[in-house]
Amino acid sequence: MQLSGVGVSPGRVAGPRVVVPADLPEPASSPVPPDLAAEAGKIGPAAASVATALSDRARSVSGDARSLLETTAVMASDPALLASAEKLVLERSLPAARAVWDAAAEFMTALRAAGGYLAERARDVADVRDRIVAALLGVAPPGVPELTSPSVLVARDLAPADTADLDPDLVLALVTEEGGPTSHTAILARALGIPAVVACAGVLGLDGPGLAVDGSEGTVTPADGTVRAPARTARPTWDGVGRLADGHRVKLLANVGSPADATAAAAAGAEGIGLFRTEFCYLSATSEPTEAEQRAAYAAVLSPFAGKPVVVRTLDAGSDKPLPFLPMGEEPNPALGVRGLRVAFDRPELLDRQLSAIAAAAAETGVELSVMAPMVATAAEAAWFASRARAAGIARVGVMIEIPAAALCAEAILASVDFVSLGTNDLAQYVFAADRQLGAVASLNDPHQPALLRLVGMVAEAAGEKPVGVCGEAAADPSLAPVLVGLGVTSLSMNAAALPGVGAALRAVDLETCRVRSRSDRPEPVRVAGLAG
């Protein structure tokens, strides 16, 4: 019986399968603890032990793996999560483990409602939740079992802390029932050169000691457990300069959302930051951070890139990305509601304060600053944002192209801004009406889809001499990077782990080859298993 999923990292291998244990079962809500204050007091030390263990693991690795583990360690000691759990113990008389479970559920619900990048963080919260619950219950924490021989790892899903320090010599392939082309598993697998298939429904129920995995075709087949794998090629090297074989420059930048991300990106050789997600400064805040607090938080992220270009995205929040100090009310379809720049239309002072803090942080750190707005739909919205950003002293202003209407009206939008950046993750899910977190429609969010590439080409053509970036995970695919350059994209921004592979792929082609690939790839249908092409 052959199963089909979405191939996200090429290669054909076979070997014994090792199943990653599922999440911990829900802790019981009873009995009522005899001493509620003492029970609540257990949560902080348990979280601290988890954070310490993750930090210890982080010190044994480097680069993006270290950043991922450090970020997860910070999440484990998130004061908002811990305070919420302690409150549930005291107010609802819950055992500590159950209180942590329920507090995390509230955070995860909010993140999943957000969609996009924040929805992907829900898996991280579940991972942290399970680790704290395990510490409270005195059981083994979740995670990848220790591997002693080359194996195919199979899981429902994988958290960053599960994958951060995987040994590519022991992991033949990764297969998950959930996830999509832009998931962390996909990004990491491509960076390590490990064949991978995601959104492979039913793989946990396959019989047999082993699996054969085709990461190119997205297929998984039962096998006898014999290891069959070609010699793995050396991981690509990159000298830190994005250019083609003929010298044509393409800036290779990093997507970051925390100081740890920025440190890892600088260590990986990123030429700058192509997408700085500023939401981290707001997510745990019960009131709007002051300008001084924002400036300090932003400066901590920008400081590793002094003298280099950085693109800061203003707050991407709203009813689908709820913040405690931004009551928006309920909406029947939050993904199509008041979010991104739309939040600022009724609260322009919120945007103005953030722009002022960003400008101050840039001056303090000496970066080459650009600022862009998320969820821009019309030329009028772009002009409104540009006027406020320039009034704050920001010289270079752009917008995100992640709504189909913005791509179709790119020429008018570009009349009032200096650059645009295509957020292909959100753009794809809006173009195909396919939730990027839903495995059943993951193939529609494949960035190779012709409709998405046509929109990229349209925007680049409308831009003329103005820069056009891609900051979705399409930019992290070495096979797609030359196509994007051929369409007219001038910079690519990605997870730091993907930089060497993309840099090496671009160095192997010239501009004419990129243009030929873009012309030949756009009309070709994407082959989806089980569907007519």
Coordinates of C-alpha atoms in Angstrom, one line a residue:
M1 CA 0.0 0.0 0.0
Q2 CA 1.5 3.3 -1.1
L3 CA 0.6 6.5 0.6
S4 CA 0.9 10.0 -1.0
G5 CA 1.7 13.2 0.7
V6 CA 3.6 16.4 -0.2
G7 CA 7.3 15.9 -1.1
V8 CA 9.2 18.8 0.5
S9 CA 12.8 17.7 0.2
P10 CA 14.0 15.4 -2.6
G11 CA 15.6 12.0 -2.4
R12 CA 14.8 8.3 -2.4
V13 CA 15.7 6.2 0.7
A14 CA 14.5 3.2 2.6
G15 CA 15.1 1.9 6.1
P16 CA 13.7 0.9 9.4
R17 CA 11.0 3.2 10.8
V18 CA 11.1 4.9 14.2
V19 CA 7.9 6.4 15.4
V20 CA 8.1 9.6 17.4
P21 CA 5.8 9.3 20.4
A22 CA 2.6 11.2 20.3
D23 CA 1.9 14.2 22.6
L24 CA 1.3 13.4 26.2
P25 CA -2.3 12.4 27.1
E26 CA -4.5 15.1 28.8
P27 CA -3.7 15.2 32.5
A28 CA -6.6 14.6 34.9
S29 CA -8.6 17.5 36.3
S30 CA -8.9 15.8 39.7
P31 CA -8.3 15.2 42.6
V32 CA -8.4 18.8 43.9
P33 CA -5.0 19.7 45.4
P34 CA -5.1 20.0 49.2
D35 CA -3.0 23.1 49.1
L36 CA -3.7 25.3 46.1
A37 CA -0.9 27.8 46.7
A38 CA 1.7 25.0 47.0
E39 CA 0.3 23.4 43.9
A40 CA 0.5 26.6 41.9
G41 CA 4.1 27.0 43.2
K42 CA 5.1 23.8 41.4
I43 CA 4.6 25.4 38.0
G44 CA 7.5 27.9 38.0
P45 CA 10.2 25.4 39.0
A46 CA 9.0 22.8 36.5
A47 CA 9.1 25.3 33.7
A48 CA 12.5 26.5 34.8
S49 CA 13.8 22.9 34.7
V50 CA 12.5 22.6 31.1
A51 CA 14.1 25.9 30.1
T52 CA 17.4 24.8 31.6
A53 CA 17.4 21.5 29.8
L54 CA 16.7 23.2 26.5
S55 CA 19.3 25.8 27.1
D56 CA 21.9 23.0 27.9
R57 CA 21.0 21.4 24.5
A58 CA 21.4 24.7 22.8
R59 CA 24.9 25.1 24.0
S60 CA 25.9 21.8 22.4
V61 CA 24.9 23.0 18.9
S62 CA 25.3 26.1 16.8
G63 CA 23.6 28.2 14.2
D64 CA 19.9 27.8 13.5
A65 CA 19.7 24.7 15.7
R66 CA 20.9 26.7 18.7
S67 CA 18.5 29.6 17.9
L68 CA 15.6 27.2 17.8
L69 CA 16.4 25.6 21.1
E70 CA 17.0 29.0 22.8
T71 CA 13.7 30.3 21.5
T72 CA 11.9 27.2 22.8
A73 CA 13.7 27.7 26.2
V74 CA 12.3 31.2 26.3
M75 CA 8.8 30.0 25.5
A76 CA 9.0 27.5 28.4
S77 CA 9.5 30.3 30.9
D78 CA 6.9 32.7 29.2
P79 CA 5.5 34.7 32.2
A80 CA 2.1 35.0 30.6
L81 CA 1.7 31.3 30.1
L82 CA 2.9 30.5 33.7
A83 CA 0.8 33.2 35.2
S84 CA -2.3 31.9 33.4
A85 CA -1.6 28.3 34.6
E86 CA -1.1 29.4 38.2
K87 CA -4.3 31.4 38.1
L88 CA -6.2 28.3 36.9
V89 CA -4.9 26.3 39.9
L90 CA -6.0 29.0 42.3
E91 CA -9.3 29.9 40.8
R92 CA -10.5 26.5 39.4
S93 CA -8.7 24.2 41.9
L94 CA -6.9 22.3 39.2
P95 CA -3.8 20.1 39.5
A96 CA -0.8 21.9 38.2
A97 CA -0.3 19.7 35.2
R98 CA -4.0 20.2 34.1
A99 CA -3.7 23.9 34.6
V100 CA -0.6 24.1 32.3
W101 CA -2.5 22.0 29.8
D102 CA -5.5 24.3 29.8
A103 CA -3.5 27.6 29.8
A104 CA -1.5 26.3 26.8
A105 CA -4.8 25.4 25.0
E106 CA -5.9 29.1 25.2
F107 CA -2.6 30.3 23.7
M108 CA -2.8 27.6 21.0
T109 CA -6.4 28.5 20.0
A110 CA -5.4 32.1 19.6
L111 CA -2.4 31.3 17.5
R112 CA -4.2 28.8 15.2
A113 CA -6.9 31.4 14.6
A114 CA -4.2 33.7 13.4
G115 CA -3.1 31.5 10.5
G116 CA 0.2 32.0 8.8
Y117 CA 3.4 32.3 10.8
L118 CA 1.7 32.6 14.2
A119 CA -0.4 29.5 13.6
E120 CA 2.8 27.5 13.0
R121 CA 3.9 28.5 16.5
A122 CA 1.0 26.6 18.1
R123 CA 3.0 23.4 17.6
D124 CA 5.8 25.0 19.6
V125 CA 3.4 25.8 22.5
A126 CA 2.2 22.2 22.5
D127 CA 5.8 21.0 22.7
V128 CA 6.6 23.3 25.6
R129 CA 3.3 22.3 27.3
D130 CA 4.2 18.6 27.1
R131 CA 7.6 19.2 28.5
I132 CA 6.3 21.1 31.5
V133 CA 3.5 18.6 32.1
A134 CA 6.1 15.8 32.0
A135 CA 8.2 17.6 34.5
L136 CA 5.3 18.0 36.8
L137 CA 4.2 14.4 36.5
G138 CA 7.7 13.0 36.7
V139 CA 7.5 11.2 33.4
A140 CA 9.9 11.1 30.4
P141 CA 9.6 14.3 28.3
P142 CA 8.4 14.0 24.7
G143 CA 10.8 14.0 21.8
V144 CA 12.6 12.1 19.2
P145 CA 13.9 8.7 20.6
E146 CA 17.6 8.3 20.6
L147 CA 18.7 6.8 17.3
T148 CA 21.5 4.2 17.2
S149 CA 21.3 3.3 13.5
P150 CA 20.1 5.0 10.3
S151 CA 16.3 5.2 10.4
V152 CA 13.2 6.9 8.9
L153 CA 11.5 9.1 11.5
V154 CA 7.7 9.1 11.4
A155 CA 5.5 11.5 13.4
R156 CA 2.2 13.2 13.6
D157 CA 4.2 16.4 13.5
L158 CA 7.5 17.6 14.7
A159 CA 8.3 20.6 16.9
P160 CA 11.4 22.8 16.4
A161 CA 12.9 21.4 19.6
D162 CA 12.4 17.9 18.2
T163 CA 14.3 18.6 15.0
A164 CA 16.9 21.2 16.0
D165 CA 19.7 18.8 16.8
L166 CA 18.9 15.8 14.6
D167 CA 21.9 14.0 13.3
P168 CA 21.6 13.8 9.5
D169 CA 23.8 10.8 9.5
L170 CA 21.2 8.8 11.4
V171 CA 18.0 10.3 10.0
L172 CA 17.4 8.8 6.5
A173 CA 14.1 10.6 6.0
L174 CA 11.3 12.5 7.8
V175 CA 7.6 11.7 7.3
T176 CA 4.8 13.5 9.1
E177 CA 1.0 13.1 8.9
E178 CA 0.5 16.9 9.3
G179 CA 2.4 20.0 8.1
G180 CA 2.8 21.5 4.7
P181 CA 5.5 22.9 2.3
T182 CA 6.2 25.8 4.6
S183 CA 6.3 23.9 7.9
H184 CA 9.4 23.8 10.1
T185 CA 9.9 20.1 9.2
A186 CA 10.1 21.0 5.5
I187 CA 12.5 23.9 6.0
L188 CA 14.8 21.9 8.2
A189 CA 14.8 18.8 5.9
R190 CA 15.8 20.9 2.9
A191 CA 18.5 22.6 4.9
L192 CA 20.0 19.2 6.0
G193 CA 19.5 17.5 2.7
I194 CA 17.1 14.9 4.3
P195 CA 14.3 13.5 2.0
A196 CA 11.0 14.4 3.5
V197 CA 7.2 14.0 3.0
V198 CA 4.6 15.9 4.9
A199 CA 0.8 15.8 5.0
C200 CA 1.0 12.0 4.5
A201 CA -2.3 10.9 6.0
G202 CA -2.3 7.4 7.5
V203 CA 1.4 6.9 7.6
L204 CA 1.3 6.2 11.4
G205 CA -1.0 3.2 10.6
L206 CA 1.2 1.5 8.0
D207 CA 2.3 -2.0 8.9
G208 CA 5.8 -3.3 8.4
P209 CA 9.3 -2.8 9.9
G210 CA 10.4 -0.2 7.4
L211 CA 9.5 2.5 4.9
A212 CA 10.6 3.5 1.5
V213 CA 10.4 7.3 1.1
D214 CA 10.4 9.3 -2.1
G215 CA 10.8 13.0 -1.2
S216 CA 10.5 14.1 -4.8
E217 CA 7.2 12.4 -5.6
G218 CA 5.8 12.6 -2.1
T219 CA 5.2 8.8 -1.7
V220 CA 5.7 6.5 1.2
T221 CA 5.6 2.7 0.9
P222 CA 6.0 -0.1 3.4
A223 CA 9.4 -1.8 3.2
D224 CA 11.4 -4.6 4.9
G225 CA 13.6 -2.3 7.0
T226 CA 16.8 -2.7 4.9
V227 CA 18.7 0.5 4.6
R228 CA 18.9 1.7 1.0
A229 CA 20.2 5.2 0.6
P230 CA 22.6 6.9 -1.8
A231 CA 25.6 8.5 -0.4
R232 CA 24.6 11.9 0.9
T233 CA 26.2 14.8 -0.8
A234 CA 28.1 17.3 1.3
R235 CA 26.0 20.1 2.6
P236 CA 26.3 23.2 0.4
T237 CA 28.7 26.0 1.3
W238 CA 28.1 29.7 0.7
D239 CA 30.4 32.6 0.9
G240 CA 27.7 35.0 2.2
V241 CA 27.3 36.9 -1.1
G242 CA 24.1 36.3 -3.1
R243 CA 24.9 36.3 -6.8
L244 CA 24.6 34.2 -9.9
A245 CA 27.3 32.6 -11.9
D246 CA 27.5 35.6 -14.2
G247 CA 27.8 38.0 -11.2
H248 CA 24.2 39.2 -11.2
R249 CA 23.4 40.2 -7.6
V250 CA 20.4 38.8 -5.7
K251 CA 20.4 39.7 -2.0
L252 CA 20.0 36.7 0.3
L253 CA 18.4 37.8 3.5
A254 CA 16.9 36.3 6.7
N255 CA 13.4 36.1 8.2
V256 CA 13.6 36.8 11.9
G257 CA 11.2 37.2 14.8
S258 CA 13.4 37.4 17.9
P259 CA 16.9 38.3 19.0
A260 CA 17.9 34.6 18.9
D261 CA 16.7 34.4 15.3
A262 CA 18.8 37.5 14.4
T263 CA 21.9 36.1 16.0
A264 CA 21.5 32.8 14.1
A265 CA 20.9 34.6 10.9
A266 CA 24.0 36.7 11.3
A267 CA 26.0 33.6 12.1
A268 CA 24.6 31.9 8.9
G269 CA 25.9 34.8 6.8
A270 CA 22.7 36.6 5.9
E271 CA 23.3 39.8 4.0
G272 CA 20.6 41.5 6.0
I273 CA 17.1 41.0 7.3
G274 CA 14.3 40.7 4.7
L275 CA 11.5 40.3 7.2
F276 CA 11.6 41.3 10.8
R277 CA 8.3 40.2 12.4
T278 CA 7.7 42.6 15.3
E279 CA 4.8 40.7 16.9
F280 CA 7.1 39.1 19.5
C281 CA 7.2 42.5 21.3
Y282 CA 3.4 42.4 21.7
L283 CA 2.2 38.8 22.1
S284 CA 2.7 38.5 25.9
A285 CA 1.9 42.1 26.7
T286 CA -1.2 42.9 28.7
S287 CA -0.9 46.6 27.7
E288 CA 0.7 48.3 24.7
P289 CA 4.5 48.3 25.1
T290 CA 5.8 51.9 25.5
E291 CA 7.9 53.4 22.8
A292 CA 11.0 52.9 25.0
E293 CA 10.1 49.2 25.5
Q294 CA 9.6 48.7 21.8
R295 CA 12.8 50.5 20.9
A296 CA 14.8 48.3 23.3
A297 CA 13.2 45.1 21.9
Y298 CA 13.8 46.1 18.3
A299 CA 17.3 47.2 18.9
A300 CA 18.1 43.7 20.4
V301 CA 17.1 42.2 17.1
L302 CA 18.7 44.7 14.8
S303 CA 22.1 45.0 16.5
P304 CA 23.7 42.0 14.8
F305 CA 23.1 43.7 11.5
A306 CA 24.7 47.1 12.0
G307 CA 25.5 48.7 8.6
K308 CA 23.4 46.1 6.7
P309 CA 19.9 46.4 5.2
V310 CA 16.9 45.4 7.4
V311 CA 13.2 45.4 6.5
V312 CA 10.9 45.7 9.4
R313 CA 7.3 44.7 9.1
T314 CA 4.9 46.7 11.3
L315 CA 2.5 44.9 13.6
D316 CA 0.6 42.1 11.9
A317 CA -2.2 41.6 14.4
G318 CA -5.9 41.9 14.7
S319 CA -8.9 39.8 15.5
D320 CA -7.3 36.7 14.0
K321 CA -4.1 37.5 16.0
P322 CA -5.6 38.6 19.3
L323 CA -3.6 40.8 21.6
P324 CA -4.9 41.5 25.2
F325 CA -4.8 45.3 24.7
L326 CA -6.5 45.2 21.3
P327 CA -10.1 44.1 21.8
M328 CA -11.5 43.6 18.3
G329 CA -14.6 41.6 19.0
E330 CA -15.5 38.4 17.3
E331 CA -15.7 38.0 13.5
P332 CA -17.2 35.2 11.5
N333 CA -14.1 34.8 9.3
P334 CA -11.1 36.4 11.1
A335 CA -8.6 35.6 8.3
L336 CA -10.7 38.0 6.1
G337 CA -11.3 40.6 8.8
V338 CA -9.5 43.4 10.5
R339 CA -5.9 42.4 10.6
G340 CA -2.5 43.7 9.7
L341 CA -2.5 47.4 8.5
R342 CA -6.3 47.4 8.9
V343 CA -5.9 47.5 12.7
A344 CA -4.2 50.9 12.3
F345 CA -6.9 52.6 10.3
D346 CA -9.0 53.2 13.5
R347 CA -5.9 53.4 15.8
P348 CA -3.3 55.4 13.8
E349 CA -1.6 56.4 17.0
L350 CA -0.7 52.7 17.6
L351 CA 1.1 52.6 14.2
D352 CA 2.7 56.0 14.8
R353 CA 4.2 55.0 18.1
Q354 CA 5.6 51.8 16.6
L355 CA 7.1 53.7 13.6
S356 CA 8.8 56.1 16.0
A357 CA 10.2 53.2 18.1
I358 CA 11.5 51.4 14.9
A359 CA 13.2 54.6 13.6
A360 CA 14.8 55.1 17.0
A361 CA 16.1 51.5 17.2
A362 CA 17.5 51.8 13.7
A363 CA 19.3 55.0 14.5
E364 CA 20.7 53.4 17.7
T365 CA 22.0 50.2 15.9
G366 CA 23.1 51.8 12.6
V367 CA 21.2 49.5 10.3
E368 CA 20.0 50.5 6.8
L369 CA 16.3 50.7 7.6
S370 CA 13.3 49.9 5.5
V371 CA 9.7 49.5 6.8
M372 CA 6.8 47.7 5.3
A373 CA 3.1 47.2 6.1
P374 CA 1.3 43.9 6.1
M375 CA -2.1 43.1 4.6
V376 CA -2.2 46.0 2.1
A377 CA -5.0 45.6 -0.4
T378 CA -5.2 48.9 -2.3
A379 CA -3.1 51.7 -3.6
A380 CA -4.9 54.1 -1.2
E381 CA -3.9 52.0 1.8
A382 CA -0.3 51.9 0.5
A383 CA -0.2 55.7 0.2
W384 CA -1.7 56.2 3.6
F385 CA 0.9 54.0 5.2
A386 CA 3.8 55.6 3.3
S387 CA 2.8 59.1 4.4
R388 CA 2.8 58.1 8.1
A389 CA 6.1 56.2 7.8
R390 CA 7.8 59.1 6.1
A391 CA 6.4 61.5 8.7
A392 CA 8.1 59.3 11.3
G393 CA 11.4 60.0 9.5
I394 CA 11.7 56.7 7.7
A395 CA 13.0 57.2 4.2
R396 CA 12.5 53.8 2.6
V397 CA 8.9 52.5 2.7
G398 CA 7.3 49.4 1.2
V399 CA 4.4 47.1 1.5
M400 CA 3.7 43.4 1.6
I401 CA 2.0 41.8 -1.4
E402 CA 0.0 38.9 0.2
I403 CA -3.5 39.7 -1.0
P404 CA -4.3 38.8 -4.6
A405 CA -5.9 42.3 -5.1
A406 CA -2.5 43.9 -4.3
A407 CA -0.7 41.7 -6.8
L408 CA -3.2 42.7 -9.5
C409 CA -2.9 46.4 -8.7
A410 CA 0.9 46.3 -8.0
E411 CA 1.7 49.2 -10.4
A412 CA -0.7 51.6 -8.7
I413 CA 0.6 50.5 -5.2
L414 CA 4.2 51.0 -6.3
A415 CA 3.5 54.6 -7.3
S416 CA 3.6 55.6 -3.6
V417 CA 6.2 53.1 -2.2
D418 CA 9.9 52.3 -2.8
F419 CA 9.7 48.5 -2.8
V420 CA 7.4 45.5 -2.3
S421 CA 7.9 42.1 -0.7
L422 CA 5.8 39.1 -1.7
G423 CA 4.6 37.1 1.3
T424 CA 4.1 33.9 -0.7
N425 CA 2.9 31.8 2.2
D426 CA -0.2 34.0 2.8
L427 CA -0.6 34.9 -0.9
A428 CA -0.8 31.2 -1.8
Q429 CA -3.5 30.4 0.8
Y430 CA -5.6 33.4 -0.4
V431 CA -5.1 32.6 -4.1
F432 CA -6.1 28.9 -3.6
A433 CA -8.5 29.3 -0.7
A434 CA -6.4 26.7 1.1
D435 CA -5.5 27.0 4.7
R436 CA -1.7 26.5 4.9
Q437 CA -2.1 24.6 8.2
L438 CA -4.4 22.0 6.8
G439 CA -2.6 18.9 5.5
A440 CA -5.5 17.9 3.2
V441 CA -4.9 20.9 1.0
A442 CA -1.2 21.2 1.5
S443 CA -0.4 20.5 -2.2
L444 CA -2.3 23.7 -3.2
N445 CA 0.2 25.7 -1.1
D446 CA 3.1 24.4 -3.0
P447 CA 5.0 27.5 -4.1
H448 CA 5.7 25.8 -7.5
Q449 CA 2.0 26.2 -8.4
P450 CA 1.7 28.1 -11.7
A451 CA -0.9 30.6 -10.6
L452 CA 1.3 31.8 -7.7
L453 CA 4.3 32.1 -10.0
R454 CA 2.3 34.1 -12.5
L455 CA 1.4 36.6 -9.8
V456 CA 5.0 36.9 -8.8
G457 CA 5.9 37.6 -12.4
M458 CA 3.1 40.2 -12.7
V459 CA 4.3 42.1 -9.6
A460 CA 8.0 42.1 -10.8
E461 CA 7.0 43.4 -14.2
A462 CA 4.9 46.1 -12.7
A463 CA 7.8 47.1 -10.4
G464 CA 10.1 48.1 -13.2
E465 CA 13.3 49.3 -11.5
K466 CA 12.0 49.1 -8.0
P467 CA 13.1 46.2 -5.8
V468 CA 10.9 43.2 -5.4
G469 CA 11.6 40.7 -2.7
V470 CA 10.1 37.3 -1.7
C471 CA 10.0 36.6 2.0
G472 CA 7.7 33.6 2.1
E473 CA 9.2 30.1 2.3
A474 CA 9.2 29.9 -1.5
A475 CA 12.4 31.8 -1.2
A476 CA 13.9 28.9 0.8
D477 CA 13.6 26.3 -1.9
P478 CA 16.8 26.0 -3.9
S479 CA 15.0 24.5 -6.9
L480 CA 12.6 27.5 -7.0
A481 CA 15.0 30.3 -6.3
P482 CA 16.3 30.5 -9.9
V483 CA 12.8 30.6 -11.2
L484 CA 11.9 33.5 -8.9
V485 CA 15.1 35.4 -10.0
G486 CA 14.1 34.7 -13.6
L487 CA 10.7 36.3 -12.9
G488 CA 12.4 39.5 -11.8
V489 CA 12.7 39.1 -8.0
T490 CA 15.7 41.0 -6.7
S491 CA 16.0 39.6 -3.1
L492 CA 15.1 36.4 -1.3
S493 CA 14.5 36.2 2.5
M494 CA 14.2 33.0 4.3
N495 CA 14.9 30.9 7.4
A496 CA 18.6 31.1 8.2
A497 CA 19.1 27.4 7.8
A498 CA 18.1 27.6 4.1
L499 CA 20.7 30.3 3.1
P500 CA 23.6 28.0 2.1
G501 CA 21.5 25.8 -0.1
V502 CA 19.8 28.7 -1.9
G503 CA 23.1 30.6 -2.2
A504 CA 24.8 27.5 -3.8
A505 CA 21.9 26.9 -6.2
L506 CA 22.0 30.5 -7.5
R507 CA 25.8 30.4 -7.9
A508 CA 25.3 27.5 -10.3
V509 CA 23.2 29.4 -12.8
D510 CA 23.3 32.6 -14.8
L511 CA 20.5 35.1 -15.4
E512 CA 19.6 33.8 -18.8
T513 CA 19.2 30.3 -17.4
C514 CA 16.9 31.7 -14.6
R515 CA 14.8 33.5 -17.2
V516 CA 14.5 30.3 -19.3
R517 CA 13.4 28.3 -16.3
S518 CA 10.8 30.9 -15.3
R519 CA 9.3 30.8 -18.8
S520 CA 9.2 27.0 -18.9
D521 CA 8.1 26.5 -15.3
R522 CA 5.1 28.8 -15.2
P523 CA 2.8 27.1 -17.7
E524 CA 3.6 23.6 -16.3
P525 CA 0.9 22.0 -14.1
V526 CA 1.8 20.8 -10.7
R527 CA 1.4 17.1 -10.4
V528 CA -0.7 16.2 -7.4
A529 CA -1.0 12.5 -6.5
G530 CA -4.5 11.3 -7.1
L531 CA -5.6 14.3 -9.2
A532 CA -5.6 14.9 -12.9
G533 CA -2.8 17.3 -13.8

